[in-house]
Short mmCIF file of C-alpha atoms (C1' of nucleotides) in Angstrom, two decimals:
data_model
loop_
_atom_site.label_atom_id
_atom_site.label_comp_id
_atom_site.label_asym_id
_atom_site.label_seq_id
_atom_site.Cartn_x
_atom_site.Cartn_y
_atom_site.Cartn_z
CA MET A 1 46.42 -27.70 32.11
CA GLY A 2 49.55 -29.72 32.17
CA GLU A 3 51.33 -26.98 34.08
CA ARG A 4 54.89 -28.00 34.05
CA PHE A 5 57.46 -26.34 36.21
CA TYR A 6 61.11 -25.91 35.54
CA LYS A 7 63.75 -25.53 38.16
CA ILE A 8 66.38 -22.93 37.79
CA GLY A 9 68.94 -25.46 36.74
CA GLU A 10 66.77 -26.64 33.89
CA VAL A 11 66.00 -23.13 32.76
CA SER A 12 69.64 -22.33 32.86
CA GLU A 13 70.31 -25.27 30.56
CA LEU A 14 67.43 -24.61 28.25
CA LEU A 15 68.04 -20.95 27.71
CA ASN A 16 71.74 -20.96 28.17
CA ILE A 17 71.83 -18.45 30.93
CA GLU A 18 73.74 -18.78 34.13
CA GLN A 19 71.63 -19.28 37.19
CA HIS A 20 72.93 -16.16 38.84
CA THR A 21 71.96 -14.22 35.76
CA LEU A 22 68.46 -15.59 36.00
CA ARG A 23 68.26 -14.46 39.58
CA TYR A 24 69.63 -11.09 38.61
CA LEU A 25 67.02 -10.67 35.91
CA GLU A 26 64.31 -11.68 38.30
CA ASN A 27 65.33 -8.89 40.60
CA SER A 28 66.08 -6.17 38.18
CA LEU A 29 63.03 -6.85 36.06
CA LYS A 30 60.89 -7.51 39.06
CA LEU A 31 59.63 -10.72 37.62
CA LYS A 32 57.60 -12.71 40.04
CA ILE A 33 58.59 -16.31 39.75
CA LEU A 34 56.67 -18.86 41.76
CA ARG A 35 58.36 -20.73 44.55
CA ASP A 36 57.69 -24.19 45.85
CA GLU A 37 57.22 -25.00 49.49
CA ARG A 38 60.95 -25.12 49.91
CA GLY A 39 61.55 -21.71 48.41
CA ASP A 40 62.96 -22.98 45.16
CA ARG A 41 62.00 -21.13 42.03
CA GLN A 42 59.42 -22.73 39.77
CA TYR A 43 59.49 -21.41 36.25
CA THR A 44 56.38 -21.86 34.13
CA GLU A 45 56.29 -22.07 30.36
CA SER A 46 55.10 -18.52 30.35
CA ASP A 47 58.10 -17.51 32.39
CA LEU A 48 60.28 -19.17 29.82
CA ASP A 49 58.61 -17.19 27.08
CA THR A 50 59.13 -14.02 28.98
CA LEU A 51 62.75 -14.86 29.49
CA ARG A 52 63.22 -15.63 25.83
CA LEU A 53 61.76 -12.26 24.99
CA VAL A 54 63.99 -10.62 27.54
CA LEU A 55 67.02 -12.22 26.02
CA GLN A 56 66.12 -10.97 22.58
CA LEU A 57 65.59 -7.49 23.87
CA LYS A 58 68.87 -7.65 25.65
CA ASN A 59 70.59 -8.57 22.46
CA ARG A 60 69.12 -5.51 20.89
CA GLY A 61 70.77 -3.43 23.50
CA LEU A 62 67.89 -2.69 25.78
CA ASN A 63 68.76 -2.71 29.40
CA THR A 64 66.63 -3.66 32.35
CA THR A 65 64.80 -0.39 32.66
CA ALA A 66 63.91 -0.43 29.01
CA ILE A 67 63.07 -4.08 29.03
CA ARG A 68 60.83 -3.64 32.00
CA MET A 69 58.95 -0.99 30.10
CA ALA A 70 58.73 -3.16 27.03
CA LEU A 71 57.50 -6.10 29.07
CA GLU A 72 54.78 -4.06 30.62
CA ASN A 73 53.55 -3.12 27.19
CA SER A 74 53.67 -6.52 25.68
CA SER A 75 52.52 -8.56 28.62
CA GLU A 76 48.90 -7.58 28.43
CA VAL A 77 48.82 -8.75 24.87
CA ASP A 78 49.37 -12.19 26.26
CA ASN A 79 50.31 -13.61 22.99
CA GLN A 80 48.26 -16.52 21.89
CA ASN A 81 50.71 -16.92 19.13
CA GLU A 82 52.38 -20.10 20.03
CA ASP A 83 55.95 -20.59 19.20
CA GLU A 84 56.32 -18.85 15.90
CA GLN A 85 59.97 -18.72 16.61
CA SER A 86 60.93 -18.79 13.01
CA ASP A 87 64.34 -17.73 11.91
CA LYS A 88 63.32 -14.45 10.43
CA GLU A 89 65.21 -11.75 12.13
CA GLU A 90 62.98 -8.77 12.41
CA THR A 91 65.64 -6.22 12.73
CA GLU A 92 63.72 -3.16 13.71
CA LYS A 93 60.59 -4.33 15.40
CA LEU A 94 60.34 -3.30 18.94
CA PRO A 95 57.54 -5.21 20.54
CA VAL A 96 54.49 -3.07 20.93
CA ARG A 97 54.71 0.53 21.77
CA GLY A 98 51.96 1.34 24.10
CA PRO A 99 51.56 3.82 26.87
CA VAL A 100 54.76 3.26 28.66
CA VAL A 101 53.69 5.35 31.53
CA THR A 102 51.00 2.99 32.61
CA ILE A 103 53.37 1.02 34.74
CA GLU A 104 54.57 4.12 36.39
CA PHE A 105 51.05 5.24 36.83
CA VAL A 106 49.83 2.03 38.34
CA GLU A 107 52.84 1.85 40.56
CA ALA A 108 52.32 5.38 41.67
CA ILE A 109 48.73 4.76 42.59
CA SER A 110 49.48 1.75 44.66
CA ALA A 111 52.30 3.66 46.24
CA VAL A 112 49.87 6.37 47.22
CA LYS A 113 47.58 3.84 48.80
CA ARG A 114 50.40 2.25 50.66
CA ILE A 115 51.53 5.60 51.89
CA ALA A 116 48.09 6.45 53.13
CA GLU A 117 47.96 3.26 55.12
CA GLN A 118 51.43 3.67 56.48
CA ASN A 119 50.58 7.16 57.48
CA GLU A 120 47.65 6.02 59.50
CA THR A 121 49.80 3.52 61.24
CA LEU A 122 52.40 6.14 61.81
CA VAL A 123 49.96 8.54 63.37
CA GLU A 124 48.69 5.85 65.67
CA GLN A 125 52.16 4.69 66.59
CA ASN A 126 53.21 8.21 67.26
CA ARG A 127 50.26 8.65 69.55
CA LEU A 128 51.27 5.57 71.47
CA LEU A 129 54.85 6.64 71.65
CA GLU A 130 53.81 9.99 72.95
CA LEU A 131 51.82 8.24 75.64
CA ARG A 132 54.69 6.05 76.67
CA ILE A 133 56.96 9.01 76.92
CA ARG A 134 54.51 10.83 79.07
CA ARG A 135 54.25 7.82 81.33
CA LEU A 136 57.97 7.62 81.49
CA GLU A 137 58.17 11.20 82.53
CA ASP A 138 55.58 10.70 85.24
CA LYS A 139 57.28 7.61 86.43
CA LEU A 140 60.58 9.31 86.60
CA ASP A 141 59.04 12.09 88.61
CA ARG A 142 57.43 9.70 91.00
CA TYR A 143 60.62 7.79 91.45
CA HIS A 144 62.44 10.90 92.26
CA ARG A 145 59.90 11.88 94.82
CA GLU A 146 59.95 8.47 96.41
CA ARG A 147 63.64 8.41 96.54
CA ASP A 148 63.78 11.81 98.08
CA GLN A 149 61.37 10.65 100.62
CA LYS A 150 63.49 7.71 101.52
CA LEU A 151 66.52 9.84 101.72
CA ASP A 152 64.68 12.15 104.01
CA GLU A 153 63.84 9.21 106.13
CA LEU A 154 67.44 8.29 106.21
CA ILE A 155 68.44 11.76 107.09
CA GLN A 156 65.99 11.79 109.86
CA LEU A 157 67.41 8.61 111.17
CA PHE A 158 70.82 9.96 110.96
CA LYS A 159 70.01 13.22 112.55
CA SER A 160 68.67 11.48 115.55
CA GLU A 161 72.08 9.96 115.92
CA PRO A 162 74.37 12.40 117.64
CA ASP A 163 77.53 10.78 116.43
CA ALA A 164 79.25 13.44 114.42
CA ARG A 165 82.18 11.60 112.98
CA ASN A 166 80.21 10.22 110.13
CA LYS A 167 79.00 13.52 108.95
CA SER A 168 81.70 14.06 106.46
CA TRP A 169 81.18 11.01 104.33
CA LEU A 170 77.47 10.91 104.76
CA SER A 171 77.02 14.40 103.56
CA ARG A 172 79.13 13.52 100.67
CA LEU A 173 76.66 10.77 99.98
CA TRP A 174 73.70 12.98 99.47
CA ASN A 175 75.32 16.01 98.24
CA LYS A 176 75.70 14.22 95.03
CA MET B 1 53.98 31.54 14.52
CA GLY B 2 56.87 33.44 15.85
CA GLU B 3 58.93 30.27 15.98
CA ARG B 4 61.87 31.19 18.03
CA PHE B 5 65.06 29.23 17.83
CA TYR B 6 67.63 28.74 20.47
CA LYS B 7 71.25 28.05 19.87
CA ILE B 8 73.00 25.40 21.81
CA GLY B 9 74.66 27.91 24.06
CA GLU B 10 71.35 29.36 25.08
CA VAL B 11 69.82 25.98 25.68
CA SER B 12 72.79 25.04 27.73
CA GLU B 13 72.24 28.11 29.86
CA LEU B 14 68.50 27.69 30.09
CA LEU B 15 68.45 24.05 31.03
CA ASN B 16 71.74 23.91 32.81
CA ILE B 17 73.24 21.21 30.72
CA GLU B 18 76.65 21.27 29.20
CA GLN B 19 76.73 21.62 25.45
CA HIS B 20 78.54 18.36 25.01
CA THR B 21 75.84 16.66 27.00
CA LEU B 22 73.23 18.14 24.73
CA ARG B 23 75.05 16.78 21.74
CA TYR B 24 75.38 13.43 23.45
CA LEU B 25 71.66 13.30 24.15
CA GLU B 26 70.90 14.23 20.60
CA ASN B 27 72.87 11.26 19.42
CA SER B 28 71.87 8.68 21.91
CA LEU B 29 68.22 9.64 21.81
CA LYS B 30 68.26 10.18 18.09
CA LEU B 31 66.59 13.52 18.44
CA LYS B 32 66.45 15.41 15.24
CA ILE B 33 67.34 18.97 15.91
CA LEU B 34 67.10 21.46 13.09
CA ARG B 35 70.20 23.08 11.71
CA ASP B 36 70.63 26.44 10.15
CA GLU B 37 72.42 26.97 6.87
CA ARG B 38 75.71 26.92 8.66
CA GLY B 39 75.06 23.65 10.41
CA ASP B 40 74.45 25.11 13.83
CA ARG B 41 71.73 23.49 15.87
CA GLN B 42 68.45 25.34 16.15
CA TYR B 43 66.39 24.25 19.13
CA THR B 44 62.68 24.95 19.05
CA GLU B 45 60.46 25.43 22.07
CA SER B 46 59.22 21.95 21.50
CA ASP B 47 62.77 20.68 21.61
CA LEU B 48 63.20 22.41 24.91
CA ASP B 49 60.11 20.69 26.25
CA THR B 50 61.40 17.39 25.07
CA LEU B 51 64.70 18.04 26.73
CA ARG B 52 63.05 19.02 29.94
CA LEU B 53 61.13 15.79 29.88
CA VAL B 54 64.29 13.90 29.14
CA LEU B 55 65.97 15.46 32.11
CA GLN B 56 63.11 14.45 34.34
CA LEU B 57 63.23 10.92 33.09
CA LYS B 58 66.95 10.83 33.55
CA ASN B 59 66.57 11.87 37.12
CA ARG B 60 64.22 9.01 37.60
CA GLY B 61 66.92 6.62 36.57
CA LEU B 62 65.83 5.87 33.05
CA ASN B 63 68.67 5.66 30.64
CA THR B 64 68.76 6.63 27.03
CA THR B 65 67.26 3.46 25.68
CA ALA B 66 64.37 3.65 28.08
CA ILE B 67 63.93 7.33 27.52
CA ARG B 68 63.90 6.82 23.83
CA MET B 69 61.05 4.40 24.24
CA ALA B 70 59.20 6.78 26.47
CA LEU B 71 59.68 9.56 24.01
CA GLU B 72 58.21 7.51 21.23
CA ASN B 73 55.02 7.32 23.14
CA SER B 74 54.82 10.96 23.90
CA SER B 75 56.38 12.38 20.79
CA GLU B 76 53.20 13.07 18.94
CA VAL B 77 52.28 15.71 21.40
CA ASP B 78 50.02 17.19 18.84
CA ASN B 79 49.09 20.25 20.75
CA GLN B 80 48.02 22.79 18.30
CA ASN B 81 48.08 25.47 20.91
CA GLU B 82 50.54 27.67 19.20
CA ASP B 83 49.66 30.52 21.43
CA GLU B 84 52.21 32.17 23.56
CA GLN B 85 53.22 30.78 26.86
CA SER B 86 51.87 33.81 28.60
CA ASP B 87 52.30 34.32 32.27
CA LYS B 88 48.81 33.39 33.23
CA GLU B 89 48.89 30.15 35.04
CA GLU B 90 45.85 28.30 33.91
CA THR B 91 45.70 25.81 36.65
CA GLU B 92 43.01 23.52 35.36
CA LYS B 93 43.89 22.88 31.81
CA LEU B 94 43.11 19.25 31.93
CA PRO B 95 44.79 17.32 29.19
CA VAL B 96 41.55 15.50 28.64
CA ARG B 97 42.83 12.59 26.67
CA GLY B 98 45.66 10.58 25.44
CA PRO B 99 48.35 8.92 27.49
CA VAL B 100 50.85 11.56 26.68
CA VAL B 101 53.84 11.75 28.88
CA THR B 102 53.91 15.21 30.27
CA ILE B 103 56.44 16.78 32.50
CA GLU B 104 53.75 17.35 35.04
CA PHE B 105 52.95 13.72 35.07
CA VAL B 106 56.49 12.67 35.55
CA GLU B 107 56.91 15.22 38.27
CA ALA B 108 53.84 14.00 40.05
CA ILE B 109 55.03 10.48 39.95
CA SER B 110 58.44 11.26 41.21
CA ALA B 111 56.87 13.30 43.96
CA VAL B 112 54.94 10.23 44.96
CA LYS B 113 58.07 8.18 44.95
CA ARG B 114 59.87 10.71 47.03
CA ILE B 115 57.08 10.74 49.54
CA ALA B 116 57.10 7.00 49.61
CA GLU B 117 60.76 7.02 50.49
CA GLN B 118 60.27 9.63 53.14
CA ASN B 119 57.53 7.51 54.55
CA GLU B 120 59.80 4.57 54.78
CA THR B 121 62.25 6.69 56.64
CA LEU B 122 59.56 7.79 59.03
CA VAL B 123 58.49 4.26 59.71
CA GLU B 124 62.04 3.28 60.38
CA GLN B 125 62.60 6.24 62.64
CA ASN B 126 59.51 5.35 64.58
CA ARG B 127 60.76 1.88 65.02
CA LEU B 128 64.00 3.19 66.39
CA LEU B 129 62.25 5.58 68.70
CA GLU B 130 60.12 2.80 69.99
CA LEU B 131 63.25 0.85 70.72
CA ARG B 132 64.87 3.69 72.55
CA ILE B 133 61.82 4.24 74.63
CA ARG B 134 61.67 0.61 75.53
CA ARG B 135 65.28 0.70 76.59
CA LEU B 136 64.65 3.78 78.62
CA GLU B 137 61.77 2.12 80.36
CA ASP B 138 63.81 -0.90 81.21
CA LYS B 139 66.71 1.15 82.32
CA LEU B 140 64.59 3.30 84.51
CA ASP B 141 63.01 0.29 86.08
CA ARG B 142 66.28 -1.38 86.78
CA TYR B 143 67.85 1.76 88.00
CA HIS B 144 65.02 2.49 90.29
CA ARG B 145 64.92 -0.97 91.74
CA GLU B 146 68.59 -1.01 92.49
CA ARG B 147 68.63 2.36 94.01
CA ASP B 148 65.58 1.65 96.06
CA GLN B 149 67.02 -1.54 97.27
CA LYS B 150 70.18 0.10 98.36
CA LEU B 151 68.38 2.79 100.18
CA ASP B 152 66.14 0.31 101.89
CA GLU B 153 69.11 -1.70 102.84
CA LEU B 154 70.74 1.35 104.20
CA ILE B 155 67.75 2.33 106.19
CA GLN B 156 67.33 -1.14 107.55
CA LEU B 157 70.88 -1.31 108.59
CA PHE B 158 70.65 1.98 110.19
CA LYS B 159 67.58 1.03 112.09
CA SER B 160 68.55 -2.39 113.19
CA GLU B 161 72.28 -2.28 113.78
CA PRO B 162 73.09 1.04 115.27
CA ASP B 163 76.54 -0.15 116.38
CA ALA B 164 77.91 -2.09 113.48
CA ARG B 165 76.81 0.20 110.77
CA ASN B 166 79.87 2.30 110.42
CA LYS B 167 81.86 0.29 108.01
CA SER B 168 80.00 -2.81 107.05
CA TRP B 169 77.05 -1.39 105.18
CA LEU B 170 78.98 1.37 103.72
CA SER B 171 81.46 -0.92 102.13
CA ARG B 172 78.71 -3.16 100.97
CA LEU B 173 77.06 -0.23 99.42
CA TRP B 174 80.03 0.92 97.48
CA ASN B 175 81.68 -2.32 96.69
CA LYS B 176 78.76 -3.77 94.89
"C1'" DC C 1 76.86 -38.19 56.87
"C1'" DT C 2 77.64 -36.70 52.38
"C1'" DT C 3 76.30 -34.87 48.08
"C1'" DA C 4 73.37 -32.25 44.91
"C1'" DA C 5 70.66 -28.54 44.04
"C1'" DC C 6 68.90 -25.06 45.61
"C1'" DT C 7 68.69 -20.48 48.63
"C1'" DT C 8 70.57 -15.55 50.11
"C1'" DC C 9 73.83 -11.98 50.65
"C1'" DA C 10 78.10 -9.70 49.64
"C1'" DT C 11 81.55 -8.37 46.66
"C1'" DA C 12 84.82 -8.62 42.71
"C1'" DA C 13 85.40 -8.08 37.85
"C1'" DA C 14 83.97 -6.99 33.34
"C1'" DT C 15 81.22 -4.35 30.45
"C1'" DT C 16 78.42 -0.18 29.12
"C1'" DG C 17 76.89 4.35 29.57
"C1'" DT C 18 77.63 9.10 30.63
"C1'" DT C 19 80.15 13.21 31.19
"C1'" DA C 20 84.25 15.86 30.53
"C1'" DT C 21 88.42 17.30 27.77
"C1'" DC C 22 91.13 18.10 23.99
"C1'" DA C 23 92.41 18.95 19.15
"C1'" DG C 24 91.35 20.73 14.85
"C1'" DG C 25 87.81 23.19 11.76
"C1'" DT C 26 84.27 26.50 9.88
"C1'" DT C 27 81.89 30.85 9.82
"C1'" DA C 28 80.44 35.56 11.24
"C1'" DG C 29 81.45 39.87 13.23
"C1'" DT C 30 84.54 43.07 14.84
"C1'" DA D 1 93.60 39.07 11.87
"C1'" DC D 2 91.28 37.96 15.87
"C1'" DT D 3 87.68 36.39 18.84
"C1'" DA D 4 83.31 34.08 19.83
"C1'" DA D 5 80.43 30.46 19.11
"C1'" DC D 6 79.54 26.80 16.94
"C1'" DC D 7 80.90 22.12 14.59
"C1'" DT D 8 83.08 17.04 14.57
"C1'" DG D 9 85.57 13.21 16.33
"C1'" DA D 10 88.64 10.96 19.57
"C1'" DT D 11 89.55 9.71 24.06
"C1'" DA D 12 89.96 10.03 29.12
"C1'" DA D 13 87.59 9.73 33.57
"C1'" DC D 14 84.06 8.42 36.07
"C1'" DA D 15 79.49 6.13 37.13
"C1'" DA D 16 76.20 2.56 36.55
"C1'" DT D 17 74.86 -1.94 35.07
"C1'" DT D 18 75.69 -6.63 34.43
"C1'" DT D 19 78.00 -10.91 35.13
"C1'" DA D 20 80.80 -13.88 37.91
"C1'" DT D 21 82.51 -15.82 42.34
"C1'" DG D 22 82.47 -17.05 47.03
"C1'" DA D 23 80.67 -17.99 51.69
"C1'" DA D 24 77.25 -19.91 54.44
"C1'" DG D 25 72.87 -21.99 54.96
"C1'" DT D 26 68.65 -25.28 53.96
"C1'" DT D 27 66.47 -29.42 52.25
"C1'" DA D 28 65.97 -33.91 50.01
"C1'" DA D 29 68.05 -38.16 48.42
"C1'" DG D 30 71.15 -41.60 48.63
#
DNA sequence: CTTAACTTCATAAATTGTTATCAGGTTAGT
DNA sequence: ACTAACCTGATAACAATTTATGAAGTTAAG
């Protein structure tokens, strides 16, 4: 309802993380943070929760890869448990341990689909390229023929001219 | 039944990992490897499988923390198939259930990823080829026009100015 | 027109993680 | 007694990840 958005500066203040770190996390964890029309990040409450979780996991020594896996597993739970941020320090409770592979799996499947599409495009593009090359070849041939023809013309013209002095340089012209 | 044990040297040979790396993995992944009365490590087949999986995951860029998490999900690989790993390659032994991380699975996924990368390369290469062809087309066009023009010029000159042609057109031809 | 608050991209610096070496020990088998 | 194969623990060397800084650009507000 009252969807409130936070700008990166605010988030940085609230959570005590540097802005560049927030951007880094966004990349490495592949979080998708909304943007406004100007391109500025808009963090939702949910994003804040996610970030808080991430920070905790980081403190426990998980790194991005691990955190990403953990996030995948806990995200679908979509905790209704509002801020139960009590002080109790659960020392050994990693959040949910589900099928880690699902991310990989899902990613793989969409990758396969993407590849299939790309491949179609590739085949088509290749066909077109092949065509253009063939045309180029033809064109080149034609040009050559035309040019030869013109040169012949020129030669004819020249031959009809008895003046022999020019022979030397002219022959040089079309010998190469 | 015939539980065979491998010593660290053998494992090192088999899997192509240095012994110190094996020990490192044991620590960082908190694997519990049996010991004999003397304290020497005794790797079981199952340990080998685990290690193979670990290696796969490592190759995919997961680090120990992440791998540890992944292992937790796949650890209860409760296959009661004690039978020998005979040579017969049963191709369609479908795992049937359970999101267990298998080596095959990981391999499949990384194959997909590899293909995806290759595909990207192909797309890029196509783009470059397209560019080169376009350049070639342009070049050919330009080249042809210029040459044609010169020849025409030459012919014209030859036809129209039989007297003055000696130097003027020639120099024009070469100097430009 | 300047400032504030963003953006990206690149790169430096600090921190962690991994692999490799070395030293010193134990045990079993020649 | 000597060697082979293992053990531990410390540390060096290198690789990867994470954090910090800087340059250059965009947009909105004063």
